[in-house]
């Protein structure tokens, strides 16, 4: 586990709740933290589920802590959180945002016992090699951190507690994780609820297209017309909460 050098940002703390024998794992996005998923986690806890919303390695403190982290760190943390949750529950579903959605798909590819995935703007369509070459060039030129991609929100007065910068080497590692996950989508057989923002400035809607075409289980896609990438904090947050609760109630009866 990479060393943490800064305290957790107030509001970015992980969340957990012990409820019944049905569990829900929630996963936040790249350079973000549990703040963006906390309302959903609380709503699921209030509905009686056992809930875990971990803070992924390198996130929620200072961007310097994220620079040395890689896909294996985040996927390892997701695996550990899932294994612990599943050990205390009869059935588990996963709810995720952005790269958290990539991790959720990766988990479902390796755990066919997962009962369902509810994904908000998951990052599934790998970036072009030409884009990665540009990022490698920045590293060679001595740049470790690029401008941030957080807080893509249409609603005025709402902000995501994301890092102001994007660690470039970590992002390249993330892309490799997306490559591997996208190649194995056919292994996902559980029901999927896909919530896609019509106007997303971080993850193109093509990611949702790739996911919908690749999974072999039933999928329902809902378009969010009034939100940008961090839709869980945006205008459609209440609708997302209602749809996720209905979906989870269906896969974890």
PDB file of C-alpha atoms in Angstrom:
ATOM      1  CA  UNK A   1       0.000   0.000   0.000  1.00  0.00           C
ATOM      2  CA  UNK A   2       1.511   3.395  -1.007  1.00  0.00           C
ATOM      3  CA  UNK A   3       2.491   5.668   1.861  1.00  0.00           C
ATOM      4  CA  UNK A   4       0.063   8.457   2.781  1.00  0.00           C
ATOM      5  CA  UNK A   5       1.664  11.813   3.530  1.00  0.00           C
ATOM      6  CA  UNK A   6      -1.383  14.024   4.137  1.00  0.00           C
ATOM      7  CA  UNK A   7      -4.574  13.795   6.227  1.00  0.00           C
ATOM      8  CA  UNK A   8      -7.886  12.863   4.649  1.00  0.00           C
ATOM      9  CA  UNK A   9      -9.708  15.856   3.187  1.00  0.00           C
ATOM     10  CA  UNK A  10     -12.731  16.691   5.388  1.00  0.00           C
ATOM     11  CA  UNK A  11     -15.738  15.135   3.667  1.00  0.00           C
ATOM     12  CA  UNK A  12     -13.657  12.554   1.790  1.00  0.00           C
ATOM     13  CA  UNK A  13     -13.731   9.909   4.517  1.00  0.00           C
ATOM     14  CA  UNK A  14     -14.776   6.326   3.757  1.00  0.00           C
ATOM     15  CA  UNK A  15     -18.220   5.182   4.884  1.00  0.00           C
ATOM     16  CA  UNK A  16     -19.456   1.871   6.169  1.00  0.00           C
ATOM     17  CA  UNK A  17     -22.655   0.617   7.774  1.00  0.00           C
ATOM     18  CA  UNK A  18     -23.629  -2.754   9.141  1.00  0.00           C
ATOM     19  CA  UNK A  19     -27.156  -3.662   8.130  1.00  0.00           C
ATOM     20  CA  UNK A  20     -28.650  -6.937   7.020  1.00  0.00           C
ATOM     21  CA  UNK A  21     -27.231  -9.916   5.134  1.00  0.00           C
ATOM     22  CA  UNK A  22     -27.413  -8.148   1.772  1.00  0.00           C
ATOM     23  CA  UNK A  23     -24.375  -6.024   0.969  1.00  0.00           C
ATOM     24  CA  UNK A  24     -23.567  -3.162  -1.389  1.00  0.00           C
ATOM     25  CA  UNK A  25     -20.041  -2.065  -2.280  1.00  0.00           C
ATOM     26  CA  UNK A  26     -19.666   1.482  -3.632  1.00  0.00           C
ATOM     27  CA  UNK A  27     -16.611   2.672  -5.567  1.00  0.00           C
ATOM     28  CA  UNK A  28     -15.671   6.271  -6.326  1.00  0.00           C
ATOM     29  CA  UNK A  29     -13.830   7.669  -9.342  1.00  0.00           C
ATOM     30  CA  UNK A  30     -10.277   8.566 -10.356  1.00  0.00           C
ATOM     31  CA  UNK A  31      -8.815  11.521  -8.376  1.00  0.00           C
ATOM     32  CA  UNK A  32     -12.145  11.677  -6.513  1.00  0.00           C
ATOM     33  CA  UNK A  33     -13.193  10.207  -3.176  1.00  0.00           C
ATOM     34  CA  UNK A  34     -16.253   8.910  -1.273  1.00  0.00           C
ATOM     35  CA  UNK A  35     -17.825  12.386  -1.126  1.00  0.00           C
ATOM     36  CA  UNK A  36     -19.317  11.887  -4.596  1.00  0.00           C
ATOM     37  CA  UNK A  37     -20.999   8.625  -3.526  1.00  0.00           C
ATOM     38  CA  UNK A  38     -21.817   9.352   0.101  1.00  0.00           C
ATOM     39  CA  UNK A  39     -25.488  10.270  -0.377  1.00  0.00           C
ATOM     40  CA  UNK A  40     -26.071   7.041  -2.286  1.00  0.00           C
ATOM     41  CA  UNK A  41     -24.266   5.057   0.404  1.00  0.00           C
ATOM     42  CA  UNK A  42     -26.374   6.621   3.152  1.00  0.00           C
ATOM     43  CA  UNK A  43     -29.592   5.969   1.211  1.00  0.00           C
ATOM     44  CA  UNK A  44     -28.639   2.303   0.814  1.00  0.00           C
ATOM     45  CA  UNK A  45     -27.729   2.074   4.494  1.00  0.00           C
ATOM     46  CA  UNK A  46     -31.085   3.624   5.419  1.00  0.00           C
ATOM     47  CA  UNK A  47     -32.741   0.949   3.262  1.00  0.00           C
ATOM     48  CA  UNK A  48     -31.214  -1.734   5.479  1.00  0.00           C
ATOM     49  CA  UNK A  49     -28.245  -2.912   3.444  1.00  0.00           C
ATOM     50  CA  UNK A  50     -24.755  -3.489   4.755  1.00  0.00           C
ATOM     51  CA  UNK A  51     -22.717  -0.857   2.932  1.00  0.00           C
ATOM     52  CA  UNK A  52     -19.027  -0.251   2.309  1.00  0.00           C
ATOM     53  CA  UNK A  53     -17.693   2.829   0.521  1.00  0.00           C
ATOM     54  CA  UNK A  54     -13.878   2.663   0.782  1.00  0.00           C
ATOM     55  CA  UNK A  55     -11.322   5.352   0.042  1.00  0.00           C
ATOM     56  CA  UNK A  56      -9.125   4.044  -2.772  1.00  0.00           C
ATOM     57  CA  UNK A  57      -5.318   4.211  -2.351  1.00  0.00           C
ATOM     58  CA  UNK A  58      -3.781   7.598  -3.084  1.00  0.00           C
ATOM     59  CA  UNK A  59      -7.140   9.367  -3.071  1.00  0.00           C
ATOM     60  CA  UNK A  60      -8.767  11.832  -0.719  1.00  0.00           C
ATOM     61  CA  UNK A  61      -5.592  13.308   0.804  1.00  0.00           C
ATOM     62  CA  UNK A  62      -3.123  15.152  -1.463  1.00  0.00           C
ATOM     63  CA  UNK A  63      -2.364  14.604  -5.131  1.00  0.00           C
ATOM     64  CA  UNK A  64       1.242  13.795  -4.209  1.00  0.00           C
ATOM     65  CA  UNK A  65      -0.045  10.639  -2.509  1.00  0.00           C
ATOM     66  CA  UNK A  66      -1.629   9.494  -5.764  1.00  0.00           C
ATOM     67  CA  UNK A  67       1.414   9.951  -8.005  1.00  0.00           C
ATOM     68  CA  UNK A  68       3.000   6.545  -7.141  1.00  0.00           C
ATOM     69  CA  UNK A  69      -0.290   4.573  -7.164  1.00  0.00           C
ATOM     70  CA  UNK A  70      -1.269   2.267  -9.993  1.00  0.00           C
ATOM     71  CA  UNK A  71      -4.134   0.074 -11.243  1.00  0.00           C
ATOM     72  CA  UNK A  72      -2.953  -2.838  -9.093  1.00  0.00           C
ATOM     73  CA  UNK A  73      -3.320  -0.667  -5.987  1.00  0.00           C
ATOM     74  CA  UNK A  74      -6.915   0.338  -6.772  1.00  0.00           C
ATOM     75  CA  UNK A  75      -8.046  -3.035  -8.069  1.00  0.00           C
ATOM     76  CA  UNK A  76      -6.383  -4.697  -5.079  1.00  0.00           C
ATOM     77  CA  UNK A  77      -8.250  -2.391  -2.711  1.00  0.00           C
ATOM     78  CA  UNK A  78     -11.537  -3.063  -4.529  1.00  0.00           C
ATOM     79  CA  UNK A  79     -10.899  -6.811  -4.328  1.00  0.00           C
ATOM     80  CA  UNK A  80     -10.113  -6.597  -0.620  1.00  0.00           C
ATOM     81  CA  UNK A  81     -13.213  -4.515   0.122  1.00  0.00           C
ATOM     82  CA  UNK A  82     -15.420  -6.889  -1.871  1.00  0.00           C
ATOM     83  CA  UNK A  83     -13.969  -9.996  -0.226  1.00  0.00           C
ATOM     84  CA  UNK A  84     -14.489  -8.574   3.251  1.00  0.00           C
ATOM     85  CA  UNK A  85     -18.042  -7.459   2.489  1.00  0.00           C
ATOM     86  CA  UNK A  86     -18.967 -10.766   0.847  1.00  0.00           C
ATOM     87  CA  UNK A  87     -17.635 -12.700   3.832  1.00  0.00           C
ATOM     88  CA  UNK A  88     -20.267 -11.090   6.030  1.00  0.00           C
ATOM     89  CA  UNK A  89     -23.158 -11.041   3.574  1.00  0.00           C
ATOM     90  CA  UNK A  90     -25.199 -13.620   1.687  1.00  0.00           C
ATOM     91  CA  UNK A  91     -25.305 -11.571  -1.535  1.00  0.00           C
ATOM     92  CA  UNK A  92     -23.486  -8.464  -2.805  1.00  0.00           C
ATOM     93  CA  UNK A  93     -24.078  -5.875  -5.535  1.00  0.00           C
ATOM     94  CA  UNK A  94     -21.778  -3.032  -6.616  1.00  0.00           C
ATOM     95  CA  UNK A  95     -22.605   0.638  -7.269  1.00  0.00           C
ATOM     96  CA  UNK A  96     -19.917   2.792  -8.868  1.00  0.00           C
ATOM     97  CA  UNK A  97     -19.006   6.058 -10.568  1.00  0.00           C
ATOM     98  CA  UNK A  98     -16.535   6.652 -13.419  1.00  0.00           C
ATOM     99  CA  UNK A  99     -13.335   4.614 -12.934  1.00  0.00           C
ATOM    100  CA  UNK A 100     -15.093   3.089  -9.959  1.00  0.00           C
ATOM    101  CA  UNK A 101     -17.309   1.614 -12.685  1.00  0.00           C
ATOM    102  CA  UNK A 102     -14.239   0.168 -14.381  1.00  0.00           C
ATOM    103  CA  UNK A 103     -13.277  -1.454 -11.096  1.00  0.00           C
ATOM    104  CA  UNK A 104     -16.835  -2.720 -10.613  1.00  0.00           C
ATOM    105  CA  UNK A 105     -16.760  -4.374 -14.035  1.00  0.00           C
ATOM    106  CA  UNK A 106     -13.348  -5.859 -13.269  1.00  0.00           C
ATOM    107  CA  UNK A 107     -14.738  -7.324 -10.053  1.00  0.00           C
ATOM    108  CA  UNK A 108     -17.759  -8.799 -11.840  1.00  0.00           C
ATOM    109  CA  UNK A 109     -15.446 -10.380 -14.423  1.00  0.00           C
ATOM    110  CA  UNK A 110     -13.629 -12.181 -11.610  1.00  0.00           C
ATOM    111  CA  UNK A 111     -16.607 -12.865  -9.328  1.00  0.00           C
ATOM    112  CA  UNK A 112     -19.623 -14.241 -11.155  1.00  0.00           C
ATOM    113  CA  UNK A 113     -21.480 -14.422  -7.848  1.00  0.00           C
ATOM    114  CA  UNK A 114     -21.910 -10.624  -7.816  1.00  0.00           C
ATOM    115  CA  UNK A 115     -25.639 -10.036  -8.110  1.00  0.00           C
ATOM    116  CA  UNK A 116     -25.685  -6.775 -10.038  1.00  0.00           C
ATOM    117  CA  UNK A 117     -23.863  -3.602 -11.090  1.00  0.00           C
ATOM    118  CA  UNK A 118     -25.288  -0.068 -10.990  1.00  0.00           C
ATOM    119  CA  UNK A 119     -22.847   2.132 -12.899  1.00  0.00           C
ATOM    120  CA  UNK A 120     -22.834   5.907 -13.342  1.00  0.00           C
ATOM    121  CA  UNK A 121     -20.755   7.059 -16.330  1.00  0.00           C
ATOM    122  CA  UNK A 122     -18.275   4.163 -16.153  1.00  0.00           C
ATOM    123  CA  UNK A 123     -14.955   4.507 -17.991  1.00  0.00           C
ATOM    124  CA  UNK A 124     -14.838   1.463 -20.298  1.00  0.00           C
ATOM    125  CA  UNK A 125     -13.723   2.666 -23.753  1.00  0.00           C
ATOM    126  CA  UNK A 126      -9.892   2.848 -23.657  1.00  0.00           C
ATOM    127  CA  UNK A 127      -8.273   6.115 -24.832  1.00  0.00           C
ATOM    128  CA  UNK A 128      -6.436   6.096 -28.158  1.00  0.00           C
ATOM    129  CA  UNK A 129      -2.735   5.282 -28.234  1.00  0.00           C
ATOM    130  CA  UNK A 130      -2.025   8.727 -29.685  1.00  0.00           C
ATOM    131  CA  UNK A 131      -3.471  10.340 -26.556  1.00  0.00           C
ATOM    132  CA  UNK A 132      -1.334   8.105 -24.364  1.00  0.00           C
ATOM    133  CA  UNK A 133       1.736   9.067 -26.383  1.00  0.00           C
ATOM    134  CA  UNK A 134       1.068  12.711 -25.576  1.00  0.00           C
ATOM    135  CA  UNK A 135       0.897  11.854 -21.879  1.00  0.00           C
ATOM    136  CA  UNK A 136       4.134   9.854 -22.079  1.00  0.00           C
ATOM    137  CA  UNK A 137       5.740  12.852 -23.713  1.00  0.00           C
ATOM    138  CA  UNK A 138       4.697  15.049 -20.798  1.00  0.00           C
ATOM    139  CA  UNK A 139       6.357  12.643 -18.364  1.00  0.00           C
ATOM    140  CA  UNK A 140       9.536  12.625 -20.451  1.00  0.00           C
ATOM    141  CA  UNK A 141       9.501  16.426 -20.362  1.00  0.00           C
ATOM    142  CA  UNK A 142       9.377  16.365 -16.561  1.00  0.00           C
ATOM    143  CA  UNK A 143       5.659  16.889 -15.956  1.00  0.00           C
ATOM    144  CA  UNK A 144       4.167  14.531 -13.364  1.00  0.00           C
ATOM    145  CA  UNK A 145       0.729  16.101 -12.933  1.00  0.00           C
ATOM    146  CA  UNK A 146      -1.667  17.371 -15.609  1.00  0.00           C
ATOM    147  CA  UNK A 147      -4.730  19.592 -15.054  1.00  0.00           C
ATOM    148  CA  UNK A 148      -7.502  17.927 -13.075  1.00  0.00           C
ATOM    149  CA  UNK A 149     -10.664  16.367 -14.459  1.00  0.00           C
ATOM    150  CA  UNK A 150     -12.777  16.521 -11.301  1.00  0.00           C
ATOM    151  CA  UNK A 151     -15.952  18.443 -10.496  1.00  0.00           C
ATOM    152  CA  UNK A 152     -17.564  18.159 -13.948  1.00  0.00           C
ATOM    153  CA  UNK A 153     -20.972  19.203 -12.581  1.00  0.00           C
ATOM    154  CA  UNK A 154     -23.732  21.245 -14.228  1.00  0.00           C
ATOM    155  CA  UNK A 155     -25.431  22.267 -10.987  1.00  0.00           C
ATOM    156  CA  UNK A 156     -24.310  25.669  -9.750  1.00  0.00           C
ATOM    157  CA  UNK A 157     -22.791  25.891  -6.298  1.00  0.00           C
ATOM    158  CA  UNK A 158     -21.873  22.183  -6.120  1.00  0.00           C
ATOM    159  CA  UNK A 159     -18.267  21.001  -6.202  1.00  0.00           C
ATOM    160  CA  UNK A 160     -16.559  17.644  -6.038  1.00  0.00           C
ATOM    161  CA  UNK A 161     -13.705  17.334  -3.535  1.00  0.00           C
ATOM    162  CA  UNK A 162     -11.440  15.958  -6.258  1.00  0.00           C
ATOM    163  CA  UNK A 163      -7.757  16.686  -6.722  1.00  0.00           C
ATOM    164  CA  UNK A 164      -6.954  19.774  -8.802  1.00  0.00           C
ATOM    165  CA  UNK A 165      -4.472  17.729 -10.835  1.00  0.00           C
ATOM    166  CA  UNK A 166      -4.230  14.352 -12.578  1.00  0.00           C
ATOM    167  CA  UNK A 167      -1.119  12.242 -11.930  1.00  0.00           C
ATOM    168  CA  UNK A 168      -0.046  11.246 -15.433  1.00  0.00           C
ATOM    169  CA  UNK A 169       1.710   7.933 -14.747  1.00  0.00           C
ATOM    170  CA  UNK A 170      -1.220   6.837 -12.595  1.00  0.00           C
ATOM    171  CA  UNK A 171      -3.596   7.731 -15.435  1.00  0.00           C
ATOM    172  CA  UNK A 172      -1.572   5.668 -17.906  1.00  0.00           C
ATOM    173  CA  UNK A 173      -1.770   2.724 -15.534  1.00  0.00           C
ATOM    174  CA  UNK A 174      -5.518   3.286 -15.267  1.00  0.00           C
ATOM    175  CA  UNK A 175      -5.790   3.092 -19.064  1.00  0.00           C
ATOM    176  CA  UNK A 176      -4.063  -0.296 -18.975  1.00  0.00           C
ATOM    177  CA  UNK A 177      -6.642  -1.448 -16.452  1.00  0.00           C
ATOM    178  CA  UNK A 178      -9.420  -0.231 -18.725  1.00  0.00           C
ATOM    179  CA  UNK A 179      -7.852  -2.140 -21.628  1.00  0.00           C
ATOM    180  CA  UNK A 180      -7.900  -5.376 -19.649  1.00  0.00           C
ATOM    181  CA  UNK A 181     -11.409  -4.812 -18.325  1.00  0.00           C
ATOM    182  CA  UNK A 182     -12.907  -3.919 -21.708  1.00  0.00           C
ATOM    183  CA  UNK A 183     -11.431  -7.080 -23.217  1.00  0.00           C
ATOM    184  CA  UNK A 184     -13.303  -9.294 -20.726  1.00  0.00           C
ATOM    185  CA  UNK A 185     -16.757  -7.673 -20.668  1.00  0.00           C
ATOM    186  CA  UNK A 186     -18.342 -10.863 -21.966  1.00  0.00           C
ATOM    187  CA  UNK A 187     -17.678 -12.444 -18.569  1.00  0.00           C
ATOM    188  CA  UNK A 188     -20.204 -10.090 -16.944  1.00  0.00           C
ATOM    189  CA  UNK A 189     -23.458 -12.029 -16.730  1.00  0.00           C
ATOM    190  CA  UNK A 190     -25.211 -10.249 -13.844  1.00  0.00           C
ATOM    191  CA  UNK A 191     -27.844  -7.528 -14.407  1.00  0.00           C
ATOM    192  CA  UNK A 192     -26.425  -4.068 -15.101  1.00  0.00           C
ATOM    193  CA  UNK A 193     -28.041  -0.665 -14.614  1.00  0.00           C
ATOM    194  CA  UNK A 194     -26.136   1.848 -16.752  1.00  0.00           C
ATOM    195  CA  UNK A 195     -26.736   5.541 -16.028  1.00  0.00           C
ATOM    196  CA  UNK A 196     -25.222   7.734 -18.759  1.00  0.00           C
ATOM    197  CA  UNK A 197     -24.993  11.520 -18.784  1.00  0.00           C
ATOM    198  CA  UNK A 198     -25.892  12.968 -22.158  1.00  0.00           C
ATOM    199  CA  UNK A 199     -23.285  15.710 -21.655  1.00  0.00           C
ATOM    200  CA  UNK A 200     -20.160  14.265 -20.060  1.00  0.00           C
ATOM    201  CA  UNK A 201     -16.896  16.199 -20.439  1.00  0.00           C
ATOM    202  CA  UNK A 202     -14.709  13.511 -18.844  1.00  0.00           C
ATOM    203  CA  UNK A 203     -15.843  10.097 -20.108  1.00  0.00           C
ATOM    204  CA  UNK A 204     -17.365   9.956 -23.623  1.00  0.00           C
ATOM    205  CA  UNK A 205     -20.721   8.218 -23.988  1.00  0.00           C
ATOM    206  CA  UNK A 206     -18.901   5.689 -26.195  1.00  0.00           C
ATOM    207  CA  UNK A 207     -17.802   4.026 -22.950  1.00  0.00           C
ATOM    208  CA  UNK A 208     -21.426   3.216 -22.219  1.00  0.00           C
ATOM    209  CA  UNK A 209     -21.850   1.952 -25.786  1.00  0.00           C
ATOM    210  CA  UNK A 210     -18.896  -0.411 -25.362  1.00  0.00           C
ATOM    211  CA  UNK A 211     -20.242  -1.684 -22.061  1.00  0.00           C
ATOM    212  CA  UNK A 212     -23.763  -2.211 -23.386  1.00  0.00           C
ATOM    213  CA  UNK A 213     -22.446  -4.126 -26.405  1.00  0.00           C
ATOM    214  CA  UNK A 214     -19.968  -6.224 -24.427  1.00  0.00           C
ATOM    215  CA  UNK A 215     -21.750  -7.621 -21.376  1.00  0.00           C
ATOM    216  CA  UNK A 216     -23.690 -10.867 -21.734  1.00  0.00           C
ATOM    217  CA  UNK A 217     -26.133 -10.286 -18.890  1.00  0.00           C
ATOM    218  CA  UNK A 218     -29.269  -8.097 -19.023  1.00  0.00           C
ATOM    219  CA  UNK A 219     -28.577  -4.358 -19.175  1.00  0.00           C
ATOM    220  CA  UNK A 220     -30.823  -1.335 -18.758  1.00  0.00           C
ATOM    221  CA  UNK A 221     -29.472   2.015 -19.925  1.00  0.00           C
ATOM    222  CA  UNK A 222     -30.917   5.280 -18.641  1.00  0.00           C
ATOM    223  CA  UNK A 223     -29.876   8.630 -20.066  1.00  0.00           C
ATOM    224  CA  UNK A 224     -29.326  11.507 -17.649  1.00  0.00           C
ATOM    225  CA  UNK A 225     -30.281  14.687 -19.475  1.00  0.00           C
ATOM    226  CA  UNK A 226     -29.404  17.309 -16.873  1.00  0.00           C
ATOM    227  CA  UNK A 227     -26.066  16.222 -15.416  1.00  0.00           C
ATOM    228  CA  UNK A 228     -22.408  16.147 -16.380  1.00  0.00           C
ATOM    229  CA  UNK A 229     -19.874  13.476 -15.378  1.00  0.00           C
ATOM    230  CA  UNK A 230     -20.241  13.571 -11.582  1.00  0.00           C
ATOM    231  CA  UNK A 231     -23.966  12.949 -11.892  1.00  0.00           C
ATOM    232  CA  UNK A 232     -24.293  11.709  -8.308  1.00  0.00           C
ATOM    233  CA  UNK A 233     -23.780  15.326  -7.169  1.00  0.00           C
ATOM    234  CA  UNK A 234     -25.683  16.922 -10.037  1.00  0.00           C
ATOM    235  CA  UNK A 235     -29.271  17.716 -11.052  1.00  0.00           C
ATOM    236  CA  UNK A 236     -30.167  14.043 -11.558  1.00  0.00           C
ATOM    237  CA  UNK A 237     -28.896  12.882  -8.149  1.00  0.00           C
ATOM    238  CA  UNK A 238     -32.383  12.191  -6.751  1.00  0.00           C
ATOM    239  CA  UNK A 239     -33.376  10.213  -9.841  1.00  0.00           C
ATOM    240  CA  UNK A 240     -30.137   8.230  -9.666  1.00  0.00           C
ATOM    241  CA  UNK A 241     -30.783   7.412  -6.011  1.00  0.00           C
ATOM    242  CA  UNK A 242     -34.323   6.234  -6.735  1.00  0.00           C
ATOM    243  CA  UNK A 243     -33.275   4.111  -9.697  1.00  0.00           C
ATOM    244  CA  UNK A 244     -30.325   2.572  -7.849  1.00  0.00           C
ATOM    245  CA  UNK A 245     -32.487   1.690  -4.845  1.00  0.00           C
ATOM    246  CA  UNK A 246     -35.066   0.065  -7.123  1.00  0.00           C
ATOM    247  CA  UNK A 247     -32.372  -1.835  -9.022  1.00  0.00           C
ATOM    248  CA  UNK A 248     -30.605  -3.036  -5.879  1.00  0.00           C
ATOM    249  CA  UNK A 249     -33.949  -4.092  -4.427  1.00  0.00           C
ATOM    250  CA  UNK A 250     -34.466  -6.217  -7.523  1.00  0.00           C
ATOM    251  CA  UNK A 251     -31.090  -7.964  -7.539  1.00  0.00           C
ATOM    252  CA  UNK A 252     -30.868  -8.335  -3.762  1.00  0.00           C
ATOM    253  CA  UNK A 253     -34.453  -9.328  -2.903  1.00  0.00           C
TER     254      UNK A 253
END
